[in-house]
XYZ file of C-alpha atoms in Angstrom:
675
model
C 0.000 0.000 0.000
C 1.275 3.466 -0.876
C 1.245 6.058 1.911
C -0.369 8.577 -0.444
C -3.461 6.369 -0.626
C -4.173 7.313 2.994
C -6.423 10.418 2.761
C -5.110 12.094 5.931
C -1.458 11.799 4.917
C -2.223 12.773 1.316
C -3.836 16.008 2.454
C -0.924 16.796 4.765
C 1.435 16.056 1.869
C -0.392 18.540 -0.381
C -0.111 21.181 2.353
C 3.572 20.364 2.824
C 4.189 20.692 -0.916
C 2.545 24.115 -1.055
C 4.366 25.303 2.076
C 7.725 24.033 0.797
C 7.144 25.664 -2.587
C 6.402 28.924 -0.795
C 9.462 28.562 1.423
C 11.875 28.119 -1.491
C 10.168 30.782 -3.582
C 10.332 33.092 -0.563
C 14.075 32.559 -0.209
C 14.651 33.464 -3.855
C 12.346 36.476 -3.720
C 13.725 37.817 -0.413
C 17.353 37.633 -1.527
C 16.421 39.256 -4.856
C 14.502 42.020 -3.094
C 17.351 42.603 -0.623
C 19.666 42.962 -3.606
C 17.337 45.538 -5.195
C 16.817 47.586 -2.051
C 20.511 47.904 -1.105
C 22.878 50.475 -2.708
C 26.413 49.654 -3.753
C 28.219 46.378 -4.357
C 29.268 45.790 -0.743
C 25.856 46.781 0.625
C 24.086 44.393 -1.732
C 26.284 41.501 -0.572
C 25.713 42.449 3.058
C 21.946 42.598 2.531
C 21.825 39.144 0.916
C 24.102 37.729 3.629
C 21.818 39.291 6.228
C 18.769 37.479 4.842
C 20.634 34.142 4.815
C 22.000 34.650 8.326
C 18.612 35.627 9.719
C 17.145 32.388 8.347
C 19.500 30.452 10.646
C 19.554 32.711 13.707
C 15.998 32.052 15.003
C 16.704 28.318 15.356
C 19.419 29.070 17.894
C 17.223 31.370 19.963
C 13.713 29.959 19.532
C 14.440 26.295 18.717
C 13.749 25.040 22.278
C 10.392 26.836 22.358
C 9.404 25.188 19.072
C 9.520 21.748 20.660
C 7.391 22.947 23.560
C 4.715 24.301 21.216
C 4.755 21.136 19.074
C 4.041 18.993 22.130
C 1.777 21.334 24.114
C -0.438 23.041 21.526
C -2.942 21.325 19.275
C -0.851 20.279 16.265
C -3.568 20.946 13.723
C -3.844 24.510 15.048
C -0.082 24.993 14.707
C -0.062 23.682 11.136
C -3.074 25.670 9.922
C -2.311 28.987 11.580
C 1.394 28.622 10.914
C 0.612 28.639 7.202
C -1.864 31.515 7.517
C 0.599 33.696 9.461
C 3.492 33.022 7.086
C 1.287 33.781 4.096
C 0.115 37.062 5.608
C 3.681 38.114 6.470
C 4.906 37.526 2.919
C 1.986 39.501 1.507
C 3.051 42.547 3.557
C 6.587 42.708 2.132
C 5.719 44.281 -1.253
C 3.337 46.678 0.504
C 5.963 47.986 2.955
C 8.850 47.713 0.488
C 11.796 48.432 2.825
C 14.929 46.439 3.611
C 14.412 46.539 7.352
C 10.949 44.971 6.919
C 12.481 42.216 4.757
C 14.786 41.417 7.695
C 11.923 41.509 10.194
C 9.688 39.230 8.113
C 12.576 36.811 7.534
C 12.991 36.389 11.286
C 9.253 36.103 11.959
C 8.690 33.570 9.177
C 11.580 31.443 10.425
C 10.169 31.495 13.962
C 6.806 30.275 12.684
C 8.531 27.641 10.530
C 10.373 26.400 13.602
C 6.987 25.716 15.187
C 5.429 24.293 12.024
C 8.084 21.726 11.081
C 8.269 19.784 14.405
C 4.472 19.710 14.531
C 4.438 18.251 11.007
C 7.202 15.715 11.759
C 5.481 14.637 14.975
C 2.142 14.262 13.160
C 3.256 11.975 10.324
C 3.766 8.843 12.527
C 0.164 9.236 13.704
C -1.298 9.368 10.187
C 0.300 6.268 8.663
C 0.781 2.712 9.957
C 4.243 1.852 11.205
C 5.142 -0.223 8.158
C 4.555 2.827 5.908
C 6.380 5.376 8.083
C 9.656 5.126 6.185
C 7.857 5.606 2.877
C 5.945 8.578 4.310
C 9.217 10.142 5.489
C 10.759 9.599 2.074
C 7.806 11.333 0.421
C 7.912 14.213 2.931
C 11.657 14.811 2.596
C 11.561 14.506 -1.193
C 8.695 17.004 -1.305
C 10.431 19.436 1.050
C 13.663 19.581 -0.938
C 12.298 18.665 -4.359
C 9.972 21.668 -4.359
C 13.077 23.850 -4.714
C 13.141 22.914 -8.410
C 9.632 24.144 -9.347
C 10.177 27.199 -7.137
C 13.356 28.046 -9.045
C 11.625 27.441 -12.399
C 8.667 29.609 -11.380
C 10.921 32.437 -10.221
C 12.996 32.225 -13.414
C 9.845 32.333 -15.570
C 8.482 35.343 -13.698
C 11.745 37.287 -14.017
C 12.115 36.336 -17.699
C 8.541 37.402 -18.392
C 9.188 40.694 -16.626
C 12.164 41.362 -18.898
C 10.398 40.367 -22.115
C 7.087 42.122 -21.362
C 7.960 44.861 -18.831
C 4.528 46.454 -19.050
C 2.875 43.282 -17.735
C 4.215 43.793 -14.209
C 5.220 47.430 -14.532
C 2.468 48.581 -12.187
C 4.358 46.926 -9.323
C 7.374 48.638 -7.741
C 9.684 45.649 -8.175
C 7.956 43.745 -10.950
C 8.536 39.989 -10.886
C 9.916 40.025 -7.338
C 6.671 41.457 -5.990
C 4.640 38.936 -7.993
C 6.767 36.099 -6.589
C 6.136 37.349 -3.053
C 2.385 37.552 -3.648
C 2.344 34.031 -5.134
C 4.439 32.891 -2.194
C 2.020 34.327 0.350
C -0.982 32.794 -1.405
C 0.691 29.351 -1.523
C 0.964 29.357 2.271
C -2.654 30.450 2.700
C -3.903 27.728 0.325
C -1.785 25.202 2.247
C -3.477 26.289 5.463
C -6.910 25.869 3.875
C -6.017 22.351 2.706
C -4.739 21.279 6.135
C -7.717 22.934 7.866
C -9.931 20.384 6.146
C -7.886 17.572 7.702
C -9.666 16.522 10.893
C -7.610 13.408 11.650
C -4.526 15.115 13.113
C -4.098 14.045 16.760
C -3.443 16.951 19.091
C -0.572 15.111 20.756
C -0.720 13.315 24.136
C 1.162 16.061 25.936
C -1.244 18.725 24.787
C -3.430 17.989 27.785
C -0.748 16.926 30.274
C 0.676 19.018 33.060
C 4.472 18.863 33.249
C 5.010 22.240 34.872
C 6.620 25.365 33.447
C 7.708 25.920 29.859
C 11.371 25.453 30.697
C 10.663 22.291 32.659
C 8.794 20.822 29.694
C 11.674 21.745 27.355
C 14.181 20.356 29.841
C 12.273 17.062 30.078
C 12.397 16.669 26.314
C 16.094 17.430 26.029
C 16.839 15.247 29.040
C 15.102 12.365 27.295
C 17.317 12.804 24.225
C 20.519 12.946 26.269
C 19.775 10.017 28.577
C 18.382 7.600 25.954
C 21.361 5.893 24.236
C 19.658 5.082 20.942
C 18.047 8.511 20.531
C 21.266 10.236 21.601
C 23.230 8.266 18.984
C 20.641 9.136 16.332
C 20.699 12.861 17.102
C 24.489 13.101 17.315
C 24.863 11.039 14.157
C 22.508 13.292 12.201
C 24.260 16.402 13.525
C 27.643 14.920 12.593
C 26.419 14.171 9.089
C 25.222 17.750 8.655
C 28.538 19.063 9.975
C 30.493 17.086 7.406
C 28.006 18.022 4.687
C 28.300 21.677 5.677
C 32.054 21.524 5.219
C 31.623 20.114 1.709
C 28.961 22.670 0.751
C 30.892 25.581 2.243
C 34.141 24.651 0.469
C 32.794 23.142 -2.755
C 33.312 26.270 -4.874
C 36.853 26.778 -3.618
C 37.696 23.081 -3.978
C 36.457 23.012 -7.564
C 38.567 26.077 -8.361
C 41.593 24.326 -6.832
C 40.930 21.455 -9.241
C 41.092 23.878 -12.168
C 37.366 24.049 -12.908
C 35.018 27.034 -12.878
C 31.316 27.621 -12.355
C 30.373 24.725 -14.621
C 32.467 22.357 -12.511
C 30.845 23.756 -9.392
C 27.432 23.078 -10.911
C 28.428 19.508 -11.745
C 29.633 18.841 -8.187
C 26.612 20.497 -6.612
C 24.251 18.535 -8.842
C 26.099 15.260 -8.192
C 25.624 15.606 -4.430
C 21.885 16.219 -4.741
C 21.365 13.484 -7.344
C 23.023 11.055 -4.957
C 21.053 12.381 -1.985
C 17.722 12.085 -3.790
C 18.538 8.544 -4.872
C 19.637 7.647 -1.357
C 16.454 9.035 0.165
C 14.323 6.949 -2.162
C 16.334 3.766 -2.780
C 18.860 3.565 0.049
C 16.677 1.856 2.684
C 15.426 -0.634 0.101
C 18.931 -1.498 -1.113
C 20.066 -2.055 2.483
C 16.886 -3.876 3.520
C 19.022 -6.848 4.627
C 20.154 -4.817 7.634
C 18.137 -3.596 10.567
C 17.481 0.154 10.446
C 19.817 0.772 13.368
C 22.639 -0.888 11.465
C 21.750 0.943 8.244
C 22.097 4.286 10.030
C 25.610 3.590 11.345
C 26.777 1.888 8.149
C 25.521 4.730 5.924
C 27.179 7.410 8.077
C 30.463 5.511 8.190
C 30.370 4.826 4.451
C 29.754 8.502 3.657
C 32.743 9.465 5.825
C 34.987 6.923 4.125
C 33.962 8.126 0.639
C 34.751 11.696 1.648
C 38.422 10.738 2.073
C 39.148 10.078 -1.636
C 36.788 12.940 -2.568
C 39.087 15.290 -0.679
C 42.356 13.796 -1.921
C 41.770 12.842 -5.584
C 42.664 15.820 -7.862
C 40.303 14.939 -10.732
C 36.874 16.523 -11.039
C 35.333 13.537 -12.826
C 36.273 11.171 -9.988
C 35.257 13.731 -7.364
C 31.799 14.097 -8.976
C 31.302 10.314 -9.026
C 32.329 10.077 -5.369
C 29.977 12.958 -4.544
C 27.058 10.890 -5.874
C 28.063 8.086 -3.496
C 28.433 10.439 -0.534
C 25.032 11.979 -1.266
C 23.428 8.544 -1.617
C 24.676 7.338 1.778
C 23.879 10.660 3.453
C 20.317 10.535 2.079
C 19.871 6.943 3.260
C 21.171 7.878 6.727
C 18.881 10.913 6.979
C 15.625 9.145 6.066
C 16.565 6.172 8.242
C 17.332 8.458 11.187
C 14.022 10.306 10.782
C 12.138 7.010 10.616
C 13.885 5.639 13.711
C 13.091 8.814 15.647
C 9.436 8.443 14.683
C 9.458 4.807 15.833
C 11.608 5.100 18.954
C 10.418 8.376 20.498
C 7.096 8.391 22.410
C 4.424 10.627 20.906
C 4.372 12.915 23.944
C 8.094 13.718 23.424
C 8.233 13.578 19.630
C 7.732 17.292 18.959
C 10.474 18.339 21.379
C 12.826 15.704 19.977
C 12.353 16.805 16.370
C 12.759 20.431 17.461
C 15.972 19.499 19.275
C 17.276 17.854 16.103
C 16.326 20.871 13.961
C 17.959 23.292 16.390
C 21.148 21.273 16.747
C 21.458 20.668 13.009
C 21.014 24.360 12.146
C 23.416 25.430 14.851
C 26.062 22.953 13.695
C 25.520 23.909 10.073
C 25.845 27.630 10.807
C 29.057 27.134 12.793
C 30.593 24.874 10.173
C 29.735 27.194 7.286
C 31.435 30.025 9.180
C 34.466 28.102 10.443
C 35.310 25.835 7.483
C 36.475 28.600 5.091
C 38.507 30.144 7.932
C 40.250 26.828 8.648
C 40.909 26.280 4.951
C 42.425 29.737 4.693
C 44.664 29.171 7.710
C 45.940 25.873 6.284
C 46.787 27.426 2.933
C 48.859 25.192 0.659
C 50.621 22.091 1.975
C 53.367 20.457 -0.116
C 55.240 17.246 0.600
C 57.066 14.473 -1.220
C 59.919 14.584 -3.766
C 60.544 17.833 -5.655
C 60.938 17.711 -9.429
C 63.291 19.773 -11.600
C 60.849 22.687 -11.724
C 60.653 22.859 -7.942
C 57.137 21.383 -7.764
C 56.378 18.904 -4.990
C 54.911 15.547 -5.909
C 51.970 16.120 -3.554
C 50.289 19.484 -3.177
C 47.021 20.019 -1.343
C 45.203 23.217 -0.545
C 43.265 24.140 2.549
C 39.844 23.242 1.124
C 40.837 19.634 0.420
C 42.550 19.162 3.784
C 39.604 20.658 5.663
C 37.318 18.229 3.847
C 39.702 15.445 4.866
C 39.342 16.429 8.515
C 35.558 16.418 8.077
C 35.771 12.960 6.489
C 37.678 11.575 9.467
C 35.221 13.197 11.869
C 32.188 11.819 10.031
C 33.704 8.330 9.938
C 34.308 8.431 13.687
C 30.721 9.600 14.292
C 29.412 6.794 12.068
C 31.447 4.120 13.857
C 30.331 5.383 17.267
C 26.682 5.472 16.135
C 26.979 1.940 14.758
C 28.514 0.602 17.955
C 25.900 2.299 20.109
C 22.936 1.208 17.973
C 24.024 -2.232 16.757
C 21.111 -4.491 17.684
C 22.465 -7.705 16.139
C 25.893 -8.186 17.684
C 25.800 -11.932 17.142
C 25.457 -11.510 13.380
C 28.424 -10.637 11.166
C 28.044 -7.281 9.416
C 30.098 -8.566 6.482
C 27.728 -11.517 6.111
C 24.700 -9.237 6.234
C 26.178 -6.841 3.669
C 26.929 -9.787 1.425
C 23.214 -10.565 1.320
C 22.063 -6.942 1.119
C 20.745 -7.306 -2.420
C 16.972 -7.248 -2.854
C 16.739 -11.029 -3.262
C 18.358 -11.542 0.153
C 16.614 -12.363 3.407
C 14.492 -9.704 5.084
C 13.880 -7.685 1.903
C 10.509 -6.459 3.126
C 10.399 -3.613 0.618
C 9.508 -5.986 -2.227
C 6.621 -7.568 -0.325
C 3.029 -6.400 -0.654
C 0.410 -5.565 1.934
C -3.303 -6.130 1.531
C -5.069 -2.921 0.371
C -8.111 -3.942 2.447
C -8.294 -5.742 5.762
C -5.638 -6.129 8.434
C -3.308 -9.124 8.555
C -1.812 -10.124 11.921
C 0.489 -13.115 12.481
C 1.463 -14.682 15.800
C 4.873 -16.330 15.852
C 7.147 -17.936 18.398
C 8.713 -21.168 19.536
C 7.066 -24.225 20.991
C 4.936 -23.669 24.086
C 4.968 -19.875 23.746
C 1.163 -19.587 23.883
C 0.430 -18.505 20.307
C -2.866 -20.385 20.032
C -4.092 -18.950 23.334
C -3.241 -15.377 22.346
C -4.727 -15.863 18.872
C -8.064 -16.834 20.457
C -7.840 -13.939 22.928
C -7.240 -11.506 20.081
C -10.084 -12.956 17.993
C -12.569 -12.698 20.883
C -11.592 -9.085 21.574
C -11.807 -8.080 17.908
C -15.233 -9.650 17.542
C -16.402 -7.865 20.691
C -15.230 -4.609 19.085
C -17.379 -5.351 16.039
C -14.760 -6.470 13.510
C -15.130 -9.236 10.949
C -12.427 -11.666 12.134
C -10.929 -14.777 10.579
C -8.823 -16.934 12.923
C -6.597 -19.366 11.078
C -3.365 -21.330 11.457
C -0.462 -22.932 9.624
C -0.139 -25.694 8.748
C -3.482 -27.395 8.316
C -6.363 -24.909 7.949
C -7.494 -26.197 4.563
C -8.466 -29.691 3.425
C -5.160 -30.116 1.622
C -3.345 -28.433 4.494
C -4.690 -30.989 6.973
C -3.141 -33.810 4.980
C 0.154 -31.913 4.719
C 0.060 -31.225 8.482
C -0.199 -34.944 9.227
C 2.779 -35.640 7.014
C 5.124 -32.973 8.437
C 4.161 -33.310 12.128
C 3.319 -36.965 12.687
C 6.307 -38.723 14.327
C 5.350 -41.818 12.310
C 6.488 -39.989 9.163
C 10.051 -40.439 10.318
C 12.945 -38.610 8.692
C 12.609 -36.713 5.452
C 14.814 -34.461 3.370
C 15.076 -30.926 4.752
C 14.200 -29.551 1.341
C 11.190 -31.836 1.098
C 9.962 -30.515 4.440
C 10.412 -26.903 3.317
C 8.473 -27.568 0.106
C 5.628 -29.278 1.966
C 5.273 -26.276 4.272
C 5.371 -23.997 1.213
C 2.564 -26.007 -0.406
C 0.442 -25.537 2.726
C 1.115 -21.779 2.662
C 0.120 -21.452 -0.980
C -3.215 -23.210 -0.349
C -3.732 -21.279 2.893
C -3.207 -17.844 1.307
C -5.265 -18.561 -1.806
C -8.206 -20.222 -0.023
C -8.374 -18.496 3.365
C -6.195 -15.413 3.902
C -6.495 -13.472 0.634
C -10.308 -13.779 0.267
C -10.824 -12.616 3.860
C -8.532 -9.614 3.423
C -10.215 -8.671 0.159
C -13.549 -8.241 1.923
C -11.945 -6.101 4.662
C -11.723 -8.686 7.447
C -9.078 -8.858 10.169
C -7.089 -12.067 9.656
C -5.263 -13.534 12.660
C -2.981 -16.438 11.826
C -1.143 -18.763 14.185
C 2.226 -19.003 12.337
C 3.148 -17.710 8.899
C 6.295 -17.105 6.818
C 8.563 -16.345 9.776
C 8.076 -19.902 11.063
C 9.380 -21.251 7.763
C 12.416 -18.970 7.911
C 13.059 -19.938 11.538
C 12.358 -23.684 11.462
C 13.309 -24.716 7.944
C 15.914 -21.975 7.489
C 17.785 -21.625 10.776
C 16.605 -24.864 12.381
C 17.366 -27.113 9.398
C 20.296 -24.887 8.420
C 19.043 -24.359 4.866
C 20.178 -21.269 2.950
C 18.258 -18.215 4.173
C 17.743 -16.682 0.745
C 16.570 -19.966 -0.795
C 13.988 -20.606 1.917
C 12.687 -17.054 1.659
C 12.350 -17.230 -2.117
C 10.206 -20.348 -1.749
C 8.068 -18.724 0.958
C 7.676 -15.521 -1.095
C 6.462 -17.418 -4.125
C 4.121 -19.601 -2.074
C 2.438 -16.620 -0.379
C 2.497 -14.338 -3.449
C 4.659 -11.926 -1.399
C 1.790 -11.189 0.999
C 3.144 -9.746 4.289
C 1.412 -9.316 7.648
C 0.826 -5.744 8.751
C 1.974 -6.848 12.212
C 3.756 -9.919 13.536
C 3.462 -10.600 17.265
C 6.499 -12.594 18.419
C 5.971 -14.431 21.710
C 9.536 -14.900 22.878
C 10.373 -17.708 25.313
C 13.446 -19.678 26.268
C 13.209 -23.025 24.391
C 13.869 -25.055 27.542
C 10.926 -23.367 29.268
C 8.610 -23.811 26.298
C 9.473 -27.471 25.806
C 8.663 -28.122 29.442
C 5.041 -26.968 28.977
C 3.877 -30.248 27.364
C 4.728 -33.938 27.470
C 3.716 -35.386 24.098
C 5.736 -33.993 21.214
C 5.184 -34.010 17.485
C 7.921 -34.503 14.916
C 9.144 -30.867 15.080
C 8.777 -30.474 18.847
C 10.918 -33.578 19.335
C 13.975 -31.875 17.808
C 16.996 -31.074 19.988
C 17.292 -28.066 22.291
C 20.012 -26.647 19.999
C 17.560 -26.809 17.088
C 14.978 -24.776 18.992
C 17.622 -22.288 20.149
C 18.529 -21.627 16.514
C 14.829 -21.169 15.774
C 14.452 -18.606 18.571
C 17.549 -16.685 17.430
C 16.126 -16.393 13.911
C 12.766 -15.135 15.176
C 14.573 -12.408 17.129
C 16.720 -11.508 14.108
C 13.652 -11.099 11.943
C 11.994 -8.848 14.532
C 15.115 -6.731 15.021
C 15.515 -6.167 11.285
C 12.074 -4.557 10.832
C 10.863 -3.398 14.285
C 7.909 -1.427 12.889
C 6.399 -4.709 11.652
C 6.826 -6.534 14.965
C 5.743 -6.614 18.570
C 8.080 -8.740 20.689
C 6.467 -9.881 23.937
C 7.933 -11.888 26.807
C 5.862 -15.083 26.656
C 6.664 -15.706 30.315
C 4.207 -12.981 31.332
C 0.625 -13.748 32.235
C -1.989 -14.390 29.545
C -3.769 -11.146 30.469
C -0.603 -9.023 30.386
C 0.340 -10.376 26.969
C -3.177 -9.853 25.614
C -3.178 -6.241 26.852
C 0.122 -5.503 25.097
C -1.121 -7.045 21.868
C -4.342 -5.007 21.963
C -2.405 -1.823 22.663
C -0.296 -2.377 19.551
C -3.143 -3.562 17.336
C -5.550 -0.701 18.179
C -3.799 2.097 16.201
C -3.338 -0.304 13.289
C -7.083 -0.916 13.179
C -7.897 2.784 13.540
C -5.587 3.615 10.668
C -7.127 0.903 8.502
C -10.615 2.256 9.182
C -9.521 5.831 8.324
C -7.968 4.655 5.048
C -11.153 2.858 3.991
C -9.907 -0.700 4.495
C -11.066 -2.641 7.543
C -14.486 -1.663 8.865
C -16.510 -2.657 11.902
C -19.668 -4.682 11.490
C -21.338 -2.446 14.073
C -21.301 0.394 11.560
C -22.009 -1.533 8.362
C -23.961 -4.564 9.483
C -23.007 -8.178 8.762
C -21.699 -8.921 5.324
C -21.953 -12.202 3.517
C -18.531 -13.713 2.754
C -17.618 -13.536 -0.883
């Protein structure tokens, strides 16, 4: 399912696109107007620099307050009125027409944007199911930065039209610039109108809580970031990436000149970085789907730092441009992965403050780096070493820009390694082995799977004696009491053919069989199960609860029988037509404890303790790789405690499905005959 098919997110996306278009168009128009209003070459440069500096300054001063507002004020109110206020401010600029008012509006608009962006970022995880959050973040980030292109085209067309037909805009004091500002203001107002029609934006849990004073609320949010290892590693990693990126951006023009290229070379390098970044935002997580998101974040940061080393040292523009694509790709993958992890890891009541903290820190780091990097490069000057030829030239000669980039590369690599070590959630699994299977056909490539457009699909998994059947019945009874159309099923054996296959694979009288034969028999049961039971129920909008699914095949026939992971998954994919559960509940239990819960054992239960330990390890690996798809529960807890946790996780999934027009309650629609 595509995130844009969800009406609430689609409407927010339209508002975001209009706001982002206005933001980029506003930047172009404000700098152009500052240039027109200032006198003299130096004054014009100072005026433009003033606009750019004032876009960064508010984040340092008002950034902490932005997080407070995002978590304490109704988010829909912030989004709607934030757009209205920004639109009104831009509309006043052509009317006042002075440089000082341009500066004032720049500051005010940035303050409002600081409130608007965390509210938007904190809202997205509430509008889409967890398995679509990464896709939603990709769409949001691509829209935010991609709208710079149509904004630039629109501004260029307006200015060209003003030159060709001066009478068309001659009634305005500044012609095309004033028109751009009016269009800009209207884009924000239209965005506000679009979002105002969106009624499904949660206000935020903290909006009605009492945590004390403003500064205490802000302090609680920042304290959470600093004391939570995973979140702290995410925030520092993202700040480190922006620091290194700021060095490259700040020194790119000088570095290109040092390589003997001019403005065209600068354009090539600049474009290469953003081509790579756009590709990384969209394809990076899918390419690295073999790894858990926590590993992807550290690996992408480290890889970007390592690629920066040859980028700084190789004196050939063609190679530098190619490396810049790679750096941009890994940086884009790290950024979207970090944003997704923050949305998944941070509680909703702290999400606004956390995103505001990230925005403040990133802007502060970026501002400092952009100011300091050229100074450091200038202080380094030219460094020569190695043998000297007959003309007196050293074999190696590097200028300050390249060496400053080299320092940034080392720093980014260190940050990436530290983030990886802090966030590595699969220490027992070799990173080299995982990277070797990182291609889309490898294990855990969830991106290629499909999710039912209607209905909700929930699988319960776990080792022997974990209580899956009990929890499946508990969940079915609760769902039916809530008015949902529920289908409770199991694997293997919930079809006529499946019952015969179940007897073959589980009856001890069957004796030994080839491991591949066993895997194929289970795959045959899955194919019949999906075609006859699961898919028809999902198509009519039912909630399907299955006791075991694909993960059991990967765990038992893959890890347990020690068959090749990728081969077992390919069989399971084909058998189930790539149909994935929206949520998998993993009931985790020590194998020795689970095996002690019953006396008679079937053919699989009778396997050795080592076999079942390998099975458990695989279940946990699968859950760690895609945490948004899983709920891992300690199966040693009471039946009631486990059922409560499952309901808590399933509830928002059901609510989202109802909002998107999929699953529906029978209370509202009345009973429906099965198709």
